[in-house]
Protein backbone atom coordinates (compact mmCIF):
# COMPACT_ATOMS: atom_id res chain seq x y z
CA UNK A 1 0.00 0.00 0.00
CA UNK A 2 1.15 3.45 -0.93
CA UNK A 3 1.88 5.49 2.18
CA UNK A 4 0.91 8.65 0.34
CA UNK A 5 -2.78 7.77 0.52
CA UNK A 6 -3.23 7.15 4.24
CA UNK A 7 -5.34 9.44 6.44
CA UNK A 8 -2.17 11.08 7.74
CA UNK A 9 -0.85 11.72 4.24
CA UNK A 10 -4.18 13.15 3.08
CA UNK A 11 -4.24 15.40 6.15
CA UNK A 12 -0.75 16.71 5.31
CA UNK A 13 -1.73 17.22 1.69
CA UNK A 14 -4.85 19.20 2.64
CA UNK A 15 -2.66 21.42 4.81
CA UNK A 16 -0.22 22.05 1.96
CA UNK A 17 -2.59 22.64 -0.98
CA UNK A 18 -3.34 26.37 -1.05
CA UNK A 19 -7.11 26.35 -1.59
CA UNK A 20 -7.78 23.37 0.70
CA UNK A 21 -5.74 25.12 3.42
CA UNK A 22 -7.67 28.34 2.70
CA UNK A 23 -10.93 26.44 3.40
CA UNK A 24 -9.40 24.57 6.38
CA UNK A 25 -10.81 21.22 5.26
CA UNK A 26 -10.06 18.25 7.54
CA UNK A 27 -9.85 14.57 6.54
CA UNK A 28 -11.79 12.17 8.75
CA UNK A 29 -11.44 8.87 6.93
CA UNK A 30 -9.98 7.49 3.74
CA UNK A 31 -10.75 4.16 2.04
CA UNK A 32 -8.27 3.47 -0.73
CA UNK A 33 -9.92 0.23 -1.88
CA UNK A 34 -13.38 1.73 -2.37
CA UNK A 35 -12.23 5.20 -3.39
CA UNK A 36 -14.03 6.96 -0.56
CA UNK A 37 -13.21 9.84 1.75
CA UNK A 38 -15.01 11.59 4.59
CA UNK A 39 -14.00 15.24 4.98
CA UNK A 40 -15.10 17.91 7.44
CA UNK A 41 -15.51 21.64 6.88
CA UNK A 42 -15.69 23.45 10.24
CA UNK A 43 -17.84 26.58 10.03
CA UNK A 44 -16.01 29.91 9.69
CA UNK A 45 -17.65 33.33 9.58
CA UNK A 46 -16.18 33.90 6.10
CA UNK A 47 -18.39 31.11 4.67
CA UNK A 48 -21.67 32.66 5.76
CA UNK A 49 -24.41 33.71 3.35
CA UNK A 50 -25.19 36.66 5.60
CA UNK A 51 -23.46 38.49 8.44
CA UNK A 52 -24.11 36.93 11.83
CA UNK A 53 -25.67 33.78 10.36
CA UNK A 54 -24.17 30.29 10.19
CA UNK A 55 -25.74 29.28 6.87
CA UNK A 56 -22.87 28.30 4.59
CA UNK A 57 -22.87 29.90 1.11
CA UNK A 58 -23.65 27.54 -1.76
CA UNK A 59 -20.33 28.41 -3.38
CA UNK A 60 -18.47 27.01 -0.38
CA UNK A 61 -20.57 23.86 -0.56
CA UNK A 62 -19.80 23.50 -4.28
CA UNK A 63 -16.06 23.89 -3.64
CA UNK A 64 -16.26 21.34 -0.84
CA UNK A 65 -18.03 18.86 -3.17
CA UNK A 66 -15.34 19.32 -5.83
CA UNK A 67 -12.48 18.80 -3.39
CA UNK A 68 -13.95 15.78 -1.62
CA UNK A 69 -14.82 14.18 -4.96
CA UNK A 70 -11.33 14.78 -6.30
CA UNK A 71 -9.70 13.15 -3.27
CA UNK A 72 -12.05 10.15 -3.34
CA UNK A 73 -10.96 9.39 -6.89
CA UNK A 74 -7.30 10.23 -6.20
CA UNK A 75 -7.02 7.72 -3.33
CA UNK A 76 -8.47 5.09 -5.67
CA UNK A 77 -6.27 5.97 -8.67
CA UNK A 78 -3.11 6.85 -6.76
CA UNK A 79 -2.80 10.25 -8.45
CA UNK A 80 -4.72 13.52 -8.66
CA UNK A 81 -6.79 14.36 -11.72
CA UNK A 82 -8.54 17.46 -13.06
CA UNK A 83 -12.30 18.01 -12.80
CA UNK A 84 -14.25 17.87 -16.06
CA UNK A 85 -17.65 18.75 -14.73
CA UNK A 86 -19.28 19.40 -11.38
CA UNK A 87 -22.92 19.38 -10.40
CA UNK A 88 -24.39 20.27 -7.04
CA UNK A 89 -28.03 20.13 -5.92
CA UNK A 90 -28.97 22.15 -2.86
CA UNK A 91 -31.63 20.30 -0.89
CA UNK A 92 -31.80 22.30 2.35
CA UNK A 93 -30.09 25.31 3.95
CA UNK A 94 -26.61 24.18 5.07
CA UNK A 95 -25.93 25.45 8.58
CA UNK A 96 -22.75 25.10 10.63
CA UNK A 97 -20.04 22.49 10.26
CA UNK A 98 -20.47 20.23 7.24
CA UNK A 99 -19.33 16.73 6.35
CA UNK A 100 -18.67 15.44 2.85
CA UNK A 101 -19.08 11.73 2.13
CA UNK A 102 -17.46 11.14 -1.27
CA UNK A 103 -17.74 7.79 -3.01
CA UNK A 104 -16.23 6.74 -6.35
CA UNK A 105 -19.05 5.31 -8.47
CA UNK A 106 -17.15 4.31 -11.58
CA UNK A 107 -13.58 4.50 -12.86
CA UNK A 108 -13.66 4.35 -16.64
CA UNK A 109 -10.73 4.45 -19.05
CA UNK A 110 -11.18 8.19 -19.65
CA UNK A 111 -13.57 9.44 -16.99
CA UNK A 112 -14.24 8.78 -13.30
CA UNK A 113 -17.58 9.50 -11.60
CA UNK A 114 -17.85 10.39 -7.91
CA UNK A 115 -20.96 11.01 -5.77
CA UNK A 116 -20.69 13.38 -2.84
CA UNK A 117 -23.26 13.82 -0.08
CA UNK A 118 -23.03 16.90 2.14
CA UNK A 119 -24.43 16.43 5.65
CA UNK A 120 -24.93 18.88 8.49
CA UNK A 121 -23.99 18.17 12.13
CA UNK A 122 -27.31 16.27 12.59
CA UNK A 123 -26.32 14.03 9.64
CA UNK A 124 -29.15 15.46 7.56
CA UNK A 125 -28.48 15.57 3.81
CA UNK A 126 -28.25 19.26 2.82
CA UNK A 127 -26.69 18.97 -0.65
CA UNK A 128 -25.63 16.29 -3.06
CA UNK A 129 -23.19 16.50 -5.90
CA UNK A 130 -21.46 14.60 -8.62
CA UNK A 131 -18.05 15.24 -10.09
CA UNK A 132 -16.63 13.93 -13.35
CA UNK A 133 -12.85 13.74 -13.52
CA UNK A 134 -10.30 12.73 -16.13
CA UNK A 135 -8.77 9.37 -15.22
CA UNK A 136 -5.91 9.35 -17.74
CA UNK A 137 -2.60 10.22 -16.20
CA UNK A 138 -0.68 13.34 -17.21
CA UNK B 1 -35.01 52.45 -11.04
CA UNK B 2 -34.17 50.88 -7.72
CA UNK B 3 -30.97 52.40 -6.35
CA UNK B 4 -30.14 49.13 -4.63
CA UNK B 5 -29.23 47.45 -7.90
CA UNK B 6 -26.72 49.93 -9.35
CA UNK B 7 -23.04 49.07 -9.80
CA UNK B 8 -22.23 51.03 -6.64
CA UNK B 9 -24.84 49.21 -4.59
CA UNK B 10 -23.69 45.81 -5.86
CA UNK B 11 -20.10 46.75 -5.02
CA UNK B 12 -21.12 47.64 -1.46
CA UNK B 13 -23.12 44.45 -1.15
CA UNK B 14 -20.18 42.30 -2.30
CA UNK B 15 -18.04 44.00 0.33
CA UNK B 16 -20.57 43.28 3.08
CA UNK B 17 -21.56 39.67 2.29
CA UNK B 18 -19.15 37.44 4.23
CA UNK B 19 -18.26 34.86 1.56
CA UNK B 20 -18.13 37.36 -1.31
CA UNK B 21 -15.80 39.53 0.79
CA UNK B 22 -13.77 36.42 1.64
CA UNK B 23 -13.27 35.82 -2.12
CA UNK B 24 -12.73 39.56 -2.81
CA UNK B 25 -15.04 39.58 -5.81
CA UNK B 26 -15.39 42.89 -7.66
CA UNK B 27 -18.36 44.07 -9.72
CA UNK B 28 -17.52 45.50 -13.16
CA UNK B 29 -20.92 46.03 -14.71
CA UNK B 30 -24.57 45.46 -13.94
CA UNK B 31 -27.51 45.43 -16.34
CA UNK B 32 -30.79 45.40 -14.47
CA UNK B 33 -32.97 45.20 -17.59
CA UNK B 34 -31.25 42.13 -19.03
CA UNK B 35 -30.35 40.50 -15.71
CA UNK B 36 -26.63 40.48 -16.41
CA UNK B 37 -23.52 41.14 -14.37
CA UNK B 38 -19.80 41.12 -15.07
CA UNK B 39 -17.70 40.27 -12.01
CA UNK B 40 -13.94 40.00 -11.54
CA UNK B 41 -12.00 37.64 -9.28
CA UNK B 42 -8.41 38.91 -8.85
CA UNK B 43 -5.99 36.04 -8.31
CA UNK B 44 -4.90 35.34 -4.74
CA UNK B 45 -2.39 32.69 -3.67
CA UNK B 46 -5.09 31.01 -1.57
CA UNK B 47 -7.02 30.08 -4.73
CA UNK B 48 -4.18 28.12 -6.31
CA UNK B 49 -4.40 24.43 -7.18
CA UNK B 50 -0.72 24.07 -6.23
CA UNK B 51 1.84 26.09 -4.29
CA UNK B 52 3.61 28.66 -6.46
CA UNK B 53 1.20 28.25 -9.37
CA UNK B 54 -1.50 30.66 -10.54
CA UNK B 55 -3.97 28.02 -11.72
CA UNK B 56 -7.19 28.67 -9.83
CA UNK B 57 -8.79 25.65 -8.11
CA UNK B 58 -12.01 24.39 -9.68
CA UNK B 59 -13.81 24.89 -6.39
CA UNK B 60 -13.10 28.63 -6.52
CA UNK B 61 -14.37 28.73 -10.09
CA UNK B 62 -17.56 26.90 -9.05
CA UNK B 63 -18.15 29.34 -6.19
CA UNK B 64 -17.54 32.27 -8.55
CA UNK B 65 -20.11 30.86 -11.03
CA UNK B 66 -22.70 30.48 -8.25
CA UNK B 67 -22.21 34.02 -6.96
CA UNK B 68 -22.20 35.72 -10.37
CA UNK B 69 -25.29 33.75 -11.41
CA UNK B 70 -27.10 34.65 -8.22
CA UNK B 71 -26.42 38.37 -8.67
CA UNK B 72 -27.45 38.33 -12.35
CA UNK B 73 -30.86 36.99 -11.38
CA UNK B 74 -31.10 39.23 -8.29
CA UNK B 75 -30.59 42.45 -10.27
CA UNK B 76 -33.37 41.27 -12.62
CA UNK B 77 -35.78 40.19 -9.86
CA UNK B 78 -34.95 42.90 -7.35
CA UNK B 79 -34.28 40.40 -4.56
CA UNK B 80 -31.85 37.60 -3.77
CA UNK B 81 -32.87 33.98 -4.16
CA UNK B 82 -31.40 30.60 -3.13
CA UNK B 83 -29.61 28.31 -5.56
CA UNK B 84 -31.41 25.08 -6.47
CA UNK B 85 -28.74 23.53 -8.63
CA UNK B 86 -25.35 24.45 -10.02
CA UNK B 87 -23.39 22.97 -12.88
CA UNK B 88 -19.91 23.89 -14.01
CA UNK B 89 -17.93 22.53 -16.97
CA UNK B 90 -14.18 23.04 -16.91
CA UNK B 91 -12.93 23.64 -20.43
CA UNK B 92 -9.33 24.71 -19.86
CA UNK B 93 -6.95 25.37 -16.93
CA UNK B 94 -8.01 28.69 -15.35
CA UNK B 95 -4.93 30.82 -14.69
CA UNK B 96 -4.73 34.20 -12.98
CA UNK B 97 -7.47 36.79 -12.66
CA UNK B 98 -10.86 35.60 -13.88
CA UNK B 99 -13.97 37.32 -15.18
CA UNK B 100 -17.53 36.01 -14.88
CA UNK B 101 -20.11 37.05 -17.48
CA UNK B 102 -23.48 36.03 -16.04
CA UNK B 103 -26.65 36.29 -18.10
CA UNK B 104 -30.22 35.48 -17.07
CA UNK B 105 -31.65 33.08 -19.66
CA UNK B 106 -35.17 32.64 -18.34
CA UNK B 107 -37.21 33.80 -15.38
CA UNK B 108 -40.03 31.33 -14.80
CA UNK B 109 -42.74 31.45 -12.15
CA UNK B 110 -40.80 29.04 -9.91
CA UNK B 111 -37.30 28.80 -11.33
CA UNK B 112 -34.76 31.12 -12.95
CA UNK B 113 -31.95 29.93 -15.24
CA UNK B 114 -28.64 31.79 -15.56
CA UNK B 115 -25.65 31.07 -17.83
CA UNK B 116 -22.20 32.05 -16.63
CA UNK B 117 -19.03 32.15 -18.75
CA UNK B 118 -15.68 32.30 -16.96
CA UNK B 119 -12.91 33.99 -18.96
CA UNK B 120 -9.22 34.42 -18.25
CA UNK B 121 -7.31 37.70 -18.73
CA UNK B 122 -6.95 36.92 -22.47
CA UNK B 123 -10.77 36.63 -22.68
CA UNK B 124 -10.47 32.89 -23.40
CA UNK B 125 -13.38 30.79 -22.13
CA UNK B 126 -12.00 28.55 -19.36
CA UNK B 127 -15.22 27.33 -17.76
CA UNK B 128 -18.93 27.63 -18.28
CA UNK B 129 -21.73 27.09 -15.82
CA UNK B 130 -25.41 27.24 -15.28
CA UNK B 131 -27.29 27.97 -12.11
CA UNK B 132 -30.93 27.29 -11.31
CA UNK B 133 -32.46 29.49 -8.65
CA UNK B 134 -35.84 29.74 -6.95
CA UNK B 135 -37.69 32.82 -8.21
CA UNK B 136 -40.53 32.88 -5.66
CA UNK B 137 -40.02 35.42 -2.97
CA UNK B 138 -39.60 34.47 0.68
CA UNK C 1 -54.60 5.23 0.03
CA UNK C 2 -55.31 6.63 -3.42
CA UNK C 3 -56.15 3.82 -5.83
CA UNK C 4 -54.70 5.88 -8.69
CA UNK C 5 -51.16 5.21 -7.51
CA UNK C 6 -51.15 1.42 -7.30
CA UNK C 7 -49.04 -0.75 -9.61
CA UNK C 8 -52.11 -1.51 -11.69
CA UNK C 9 -53.03 2.15 -12.06
CA UNK C 10 -49.47 3.08 -13.03
CA UNK C 11 -49.46 0.26 -15.58
CA UNK C 12 -52.67 1.59 -17.13
CA UNK C 13 -51.32 5.11 -17.14
CA UNK C 14 -48.10 4.05 -18.89
CA UNK C 15 -50.23 2.35 -21.54
CA UNK C 16 -52.30 5.50 -22.08
CA UNK C 17 -49.63 8.21 -22.11
CA UNK C 18 -48.49 8.59 -25.73
CA UNK C 19 -44.69 8.71 -25.28
CA UNK C 20 -44.58 6.08 -22.52
CA UNK C 21 -46.65 3.79 -24.76
CA UNK C 22 -44.34 4.61 -27.68
CA UNK C 23 -41.40 3.40 -25.56
CA UNK C 24 -43.37 0.42 -24.20
CA UNK C 25 -42.25 1.03 -20.61
CA UNK C 26 -43.51 -1.45 -18.00
CA UNK C 27 -44.01 -0.79 -14.27
CA UNK C 28 -42.57 -3.43 -11.94
CA UNK C 29 -43.09 -1.93 -8.52
CA UNK C 30 -44.40 1.25 -6.93
CA UNK C 31 -43.83 2.52 -3.39
CA UNK C 32 -46.08 5.45 -2.65
CA UNK C 33 -44.71 6.06 0.87
CA UNK C 34 -41.07 6.33 -0.24
CA UNK C 35 -41.72 7.83 -3.67
CA UNK C 36 -40.02 5.02 -5.55
CA UNK C 37 -40.75 3.11 -8.74
CA UNK C 38 -39.06 0.29 -10.62
CA UNK C 39 -39.71 0.38 -14.36
CA UNK C 40 -38.55 -1.91 -17.16
CA UNK C 41 -37.70 -1.02 -20.75
CA UNK C 42 -37.65 -4.18 -22.89
CA UNK C 43 -35.19 -3.88 -25.76
CA UNK C 44 -36.61 -2.99 -29.17
CA UNK C 45 -34.61 -2.73 -32.40
CA UNK C 46 -35.64 0.92 -32.72
CA UNK C 47 -33.63 1.80 -29.58
CA UNK C 48 -30.31 0.54 -30.94
CA UNK C 49 -27.26 2.75 -31.43
CA UNK C 50 -26.39 0.73 -34.53
CA UNK C 51 -28.17 -1.70 -36.82
CA UNK C 52 -27.99 -5.28 -35.59
CA UNK C 53 -26.67 -4.33 -32.16
CA UNK C 54 -28.52 -4.35 -28.84
CA UNK C 55 -26.75 -1.33 -27.32
CA UNK C 56 -29.48 1.13 -26.38
CA UNK C 57 -28.99 4.74 -27.57
CA UNK C 58 -28.19 7.26 -24.84
CA UNK C 59 -31.20 9.31 -25.84
CA UNK C 60 -33.50 6.40 -24.97
CA UNK C 61 -31.74 6.03 -21.63
CA UNK C 62 -32.19 9.76 -20.93
CA UNK C 63 -35.90 9.57 -21.75
CA UNK C 64 -36.25 6.51 -19.52
CA UNK C 65 -34.55 8.37 -16.64
CA UNK C 66 -36.90 11.33 -17.06
CA UNK C 67 -40.03 9.18 -17.10
CA UNK C 68 -39.06 6.97 -14.16
CA UNK C 69 -38.06 10.03 -12.12
CA UNK C 70 -41.31 11.78 -12.90
CA UNK C 71 -43.40 8.79 -11.79
CA UNK C 72 -41.37 8.31 -8.57
CA UNK C 73 -42.20 11.86 -7.54
CA UNK C 74 -45.79 11.65 -8.80
CA UNK C 75 -46.61 8.60 -6.67
CA UNK C 76 -45.24 10.48 -3.67
CA UNK C 77 -47.02 13.78 -4.42
CA UNK C 78 -50.24 12.32 -5.78
CA UNK C 79 -50.04 14.35 -8.99
CA UNK C 80 -47.76 14.69 -12.02
CA UNK C 81 -45.33 17.58 -12.31
CA UNK C 82 -43.13 19.04 -15.07
CA UNK C 83 -39.39 18.42 -15.27
CA UNK C 84 -37.16 21.43 -14.57
CA UNK C 85 -33.81 19.83 -15.26
CA UNK C 86 -32.45 16.42 -16.13
CA UNK C 87 -28.94 15.04 -15.85
CA UNK C 88 -27.71 11.65 -16.98
CA UNK C 89 -24.24 10.15 -16.62
CA UNK C 90 -23.40 7.23 -18.87
CA UNK C 91 -21.16 4.81 -16.99
CA UNK C 92 -21.07 1.80 -19.32
CA UNK C 93 -22.59 0.70 -22.65
CA UNK C 94 -26.26 -0.16 -22.00
CA UNK C 95 -27.15 -3.42 -23.71
CA UNK C 96 -30.52 -5.15 -23.89
CA UNK C 97 -33.44 -4.78 -21.53
CA UNK C 98 -32.97 -2.04 -18.92
CA UNK C 99 -34.39 -1.40 -15.47
CA UNK C 100 -34.84 2.01 -13.85
CA UNK C 101 -34.76 2.29 -10.06
CA UNK C 102 -36.10 5.78 -9.28
CA UNK C 103 -36.04 7.13 -5.75
CA UNK C 104 -37.33 10.49 -4.47
CA UNK C 105 -34.48 12.14 -2.55
CA UNK C 106 -36.18 15.31 -1.40
CA UNK C 107 -39.55 16.99 -1.76
CA UNK C 108 -39.13 20.71 -1.20
CA UNK C 109 -41.78 23.39 -1.29
CA UNK C 110 -40.88 24.33 -4.89
CA UNK C 111 -38.64 21.57 -6.19
CA UNK C 112 -38.39 17.79 -5.89
CA UNK C 113 -35.18 15.82 -6.48
CA UNK C 114 -35.16 12.23 -7.75
CA UNK C 115 -32.23 9.84 -8.30
CA UNK C 116 -32.52 7.20 -11.00
CA UNK C 117 -30.20 4.24 -11.50
CA UNK C 118 -30.32 2.39 -14.80
CA UNK C 119 -29.31 -1.28 -14.59
CA UNK C 120 -28.84 -3.91 -17.29
CA UNK C 121 -30.19 -7.47 -17.08
CA UNK C 122 -27.15 -8.47 -14.95
CA UNK C 123 -28.09 -5.69 -12.48
CA UNK C 124 -24.92 -3.78 -13.40
CA UNK C 125 -25.23 0.02 -13.14
CA UNK C 126 -24.96 1.39 -16.71
CA UNK C 127 -26.20 4.95 -16.19
CA UNK C 128 -27.31 7.18 -13.37
CA UNK C 129 -29.39 10.30 -13.49
CA UNK C 130 -31.07 12.96 -11.48
CA UNK C 131 -34.22 14.85 -12.28
CA UNK C 132 -35.49 18.08 -10.74
CA UNK C 133 -39.22 18.64 -10.91
CA UNK C 134 -41.61 21.40 -9.88
CA UNK C 135 -43.58 20.33 -6.80
CA UNK C 136 -46.16 23.12 -6.77
CA UNK C 137 -49.48 22.03 -8.12
CA UNK C 138 -50.97 23.49 -11.30
CA UNK D 1 -13.21 17.50 -47.37
CA UNK D 2 -14.70 14.20 -46.29
CA UNK D 3 -17.87 13.46 -48.23
CA UNK D 4 -19.23 11.55 -45.23
CA UNK D 5 -19.94 14.76 -43.34
CA UNK D 6 -22.03 16.69 -45.85
CA UNK D 7 -25.72 17.43 -45.29
CA UNK D 8 -26.62 14.61 -47.66
CA UNK D 9 -24.42 12.13 -45.85
CA UNK D 10 -25.81 13.14 -42.45
CA UNK D 11 -29.34 12.79 -43.81
CA UNK D 12 -28.58 9.26 -45.02
CA UNK D 13 -26.97 8.40 -41.70
CA UNK D 14 -29.99 9.65 -39.72
CA UNK D 15 -32.19 7.43 -41.89
CA UNK D 16 -30.01 4.39 -41.24
CA UNK D 17 -29.34 4.68 -37.49
CA UNK D 18 -32.15 2.80 -35.72
CA UNK D 19 -33.04 5.27 -32.96
CA UNK D 20 -32.64 8.38 -35.13
CA UNK D 21 -34.91 6.77 -37.74
CA UNK D 22 -37.35 5.84 -34.96
CA UNK D 23 -37.54 9.53 -33.99
CA UNK D 24 -37.62 10.67 -37.66
CA UNK D 25 -35.03 13.38 -37.12
CA UNK D 26 -34.15 15.52 -40.16
CA UNK D 27 -30.88 17.36 -40.80
CA UNK D 28 -31.24 20.99 -41.90
CA UNK D 29 -27.67 22.22 -41.96
CA UNK D 30 -24.18 21.01 -41.13
CA UNK D 31 -21.05 23.07 -40.53
CA UNK D 32 -17.99 20.85 -40.39
CA UNK D 33 -15.54 23.69 -39.63
CA UNK D 34 -17.44 24.99 -36.61
CA UNK D 35 -18.83 21.64 -35.46
CA UNK D 36 -22.45 22.73 -35.71
CA UNK D 37 -25.65 21.11 -36.89
CA UNK D 38 -29.27 22.19 -37.16
CA UNK D 39 -31.74 19.30 -36.86
CA UNK D 40 -35.52 19.22 -37.00
CA UNK D 41 -37.92 16.95 -35.12
CA UNK D 42 -41.37 17.05 -36.75
CA UNK D 43 -44.13 16.47 -34.21
CA UNK D 44 -45.61 12.97 -34.03
CA UNK D 45 -48.49 11.91 -31.78
CA UNK D 46 -46.21 9.37 -30.08
CA UNK D 47 -44.08 12.21 -28.63
CA UNK D 48 -46.95 13.87 -26.78
CA UNK D 49 -47.06 14.32 -23.01
CA UNK D 50 -50.81 13.74 -23.11
CA UNK D 51 -53.32 12.31 -25.58
CA UNK D 52 -54.60 14.90 -28.04
CA UNK D 53 -51.98 17.49 -27.08
CA UNK D 54 -48.94 18.59 -29.09
CA UNK D 55 -46.64 19.23 -26.10
CA UNK D 56 -43.57 17.09 -26.65
CA UNK D 57 -42.49 14.91 -23.69
CA UNK D 58 -39.27 16.00 -21.97
CA UNK D 59 -37.75 12.60 -22.63
CA UNK D 60 -38.04 13.18 -26.39
CA UNK D 61 -36.44 16.60 -25.97
CA UNK D 62 -33.57 15.04 -23.97
CA UNK D 63 -33.00 12.39 -26.65
CA UNK D 64 -33.06 15.09 -29.34
CA UNK D 65 -30.45 17.13 -27.42
CA UNK D 66 -28.19 14.07 -27.10
CA UNK D 67 -28.42 13.20 -30.80
CA UNK D 68 -27.91 16.74 -32.10
CA UNK D 69 -24.96 17.26 -29.74
CA UNK D 70 -23.38 13.99 -30.81
CA UNK D 71 -23.62 14.89 -34.51
CA UNK D 72 -22.25 18.42 -33.95
CA UNK D 73 -19.12 16.95 -32.42
CA UNK D 74 -18.93 14.09 -34.94
CA UNK D 75 -18.90 16.43 -37.96
CA UNK D 76 -16.06 18.34 -36.27
CA UNK D 77 -14.04 15.26 -35.26
CA UNK D 78 -14.81 13.14 -38.32
CA UNK D 79 -16.01 10.20 -36.22
CA UNK D 80 -18.80 9.40 -33.77
CA UNK D 81 -18.14 9.29 -30.05
CA UNK D 82 -20.04 8.10 -26.96
CA UNK D 83 -21.85 10.46 -24.60
CA UNK D 84 -20.33 10.84 -21.13
CA UNK D 85 -22.92 13.11 -19.60
CA UNK D 86 -26.05 14.93 -20.69
CA UNK D 87 -27.86 17.82 -19.09
CA UNK D 88 -31.10 19.40 -20.20
CA UNK D 89 -32.92 22.39 -18.73
CA UNK D 90 -36.58 22.77 -19.61
CA UNK D 91 -37.41 26.46 -19.92
CA UNK D 92 -40.91 26.39 -21.39
CA UNK D 93 -43.47 23.80 -22.59
CA UNK D 94 -42.25 22.47 -25.96
CA UNK D 95 -45.12 22.35 -28.43
CA UNK D 96 -45.12 21.05 -32.00
CA UNK D 97 -42.16 20.69 -34.33
CA UNK D 98 -38.81 21.41 -32.68
CA UNK D 99 -35.42 22.55 -33.95
CA UNK D 100 -32.07 21.74 -32.33
CA UNK D 101 -29.17 24.15 -32.81
CA UNK D 102 -26.07 22.25 -31.64
CA UNK D 103 -22.71 23.97 -31.38
CA UNK D 104 -19.37 22.48 -30.36
CA UNK D 105 -17.97 24.66 -27.55
CA UNK D 106 -14.67 22.93 -26.92
CA UNK D 107 -12.79 19.90 -28.21
CA UNK D 108 -10.32 18.78 -25.56
CA UNK D 109 -7.89 15.89 -25.72
CA UNK D 110 -10.27 13.64 -23.75
CA UNK D 111 -13.62 15.39 -23.69
CA UNK D 112 -15.72 17.50 -26.05
CA UNK D 113 -18.41 19.94 -24.90
CA UNK D 114 -21.47 20.79 -27.01
CA UNK D 115 -24.28 23.28 -26.33
CA UNK D 116 -27.72 22.57 -27.77
CA UNK D 117 -30.63 25.00 -27.93
CA UNK D 118 -34.10 23.62 -28.61
CA UNK D 119 -36.46 26.06 -30.32
CA UNK D 120 -40.15 25.80 -31.19
CA UNK D 121 -41.64 26.81 -34.56
CA UNK D 122 -41.73 30.49 -33.40
CA UNK D 123 -37.97 30.24 -32.73
CA UNK D 124 -38.58 30.60 -28.99
CA UNK D 125 -36.05 28.82 -26.76
CA UNK D 126 -37.92 26.00 -25.00
CA UNK D 127 -35.01 23.94 -23.65
CA UNK D 128 -31.26 24.09 -23.54
CA UNK D 129 -28.79 21.32 -23.00
CA UNK D 130 -25.16 20.42 -22.83
CA UNK D 131 -23.55 17.14 -23.75
CA UNK D 132 -20.07 15.90 -22.82
CA UNK D 133 -18.60 13.32 -25.16
CA UNK D 134 -15.39 11.31 -25.27
CA UNK D 135 -13.11 12.66 -28.00
CA UNK D 136 -10.53 9.85 -28.06
CA UNK D 137 -11.01 7.49 -30.95
CA UNK D 138 -11.95 3.85 -30.42
Short mmCIF file of C-alpha atoms in Angstrom, two decimals, chain C residues 6-30 37-40 64 67-68 71 80, chain D residues 51 57:
data_model
loop_
_atom_site.label_atom_id
_atom_site.label_comp_id
_atom_site.label_asym_id
_atom_site.label_seq_id
_atom_site.Cartn_x
_atom_site.Cartn_y
_atom_site.Cartn_z
CA UNK C 6 -51.15 1.42 -7.30
CA UNK C 7 -49.04 -0.75 -9.61
CA UNK C 8 -52.11 -1.51 -11.69
CA UNK C 9 -53.03 2.15 -12.06
CA UNK C 10 -49.47 3.08 -13.03
CA UNK C 11 -49.46 0.26 -15.58
CA UNK C 12 -52.67 1.59 -17.13
CA UNK C 13 -51.32 5.11 -17.14
CA UNK C 14 -48.10 4.05 -18.89
CA UNK C 15 -50.23 2.35 -21.54
CA UNK C 16 -52.30 5.50 -22.08
CA UNK C 17 -49.63 8.21 -22.11
CA UNK C 18 -48.49 8.59 -25.73
CA UNK C 19 -44.69 8.71 -25.28
CA UNK C 20 -44.58 6.08 -22.52
CA UNK C 21 -46.65 3.79 -24.76
CA UNK C 22 -44.34 4.61 -27.68
CA UNK C 23 -41.40 3.40 -25.56
CA UNK C 24 -43.37 0.42 -24.20
CA UNK C 25 -42.25 1.03 -20.61
CA UNK C 26 -43.51 -1.45 -18.00
CA UNK C 27 -44.01 -0.79 -14.27
CA UNK C 28 -42.57 -3.43 -11.94
CA UNK C 29 -43.09 -1.93 -8.52
CA UNK C 30 -44.40 1.25 -6.93
CA UNK C 37 -40.75 3.11 -8.74
CA UNK C 38 -39.06 0.29 -10.62
CA UNK C 39 -39.71 0.38 -14.36
CA UNK C 40 -38.55 -1.91 -17.16
CA UNK C 64 -36.25 6.51 -19.52
CA UNK C 67 -40.03 9.18 -17.10
CA UNK C 68 -39.06 6.97 -14.16
CA UNK C 71 -43.40 8.79 -11.79
CA UNK C 80 -47.76 14.69 -12.02
CA UNK D 51 -53.32 12.31 -25.58
CA UNK D 57 -42.49 14.91 -23.69
#
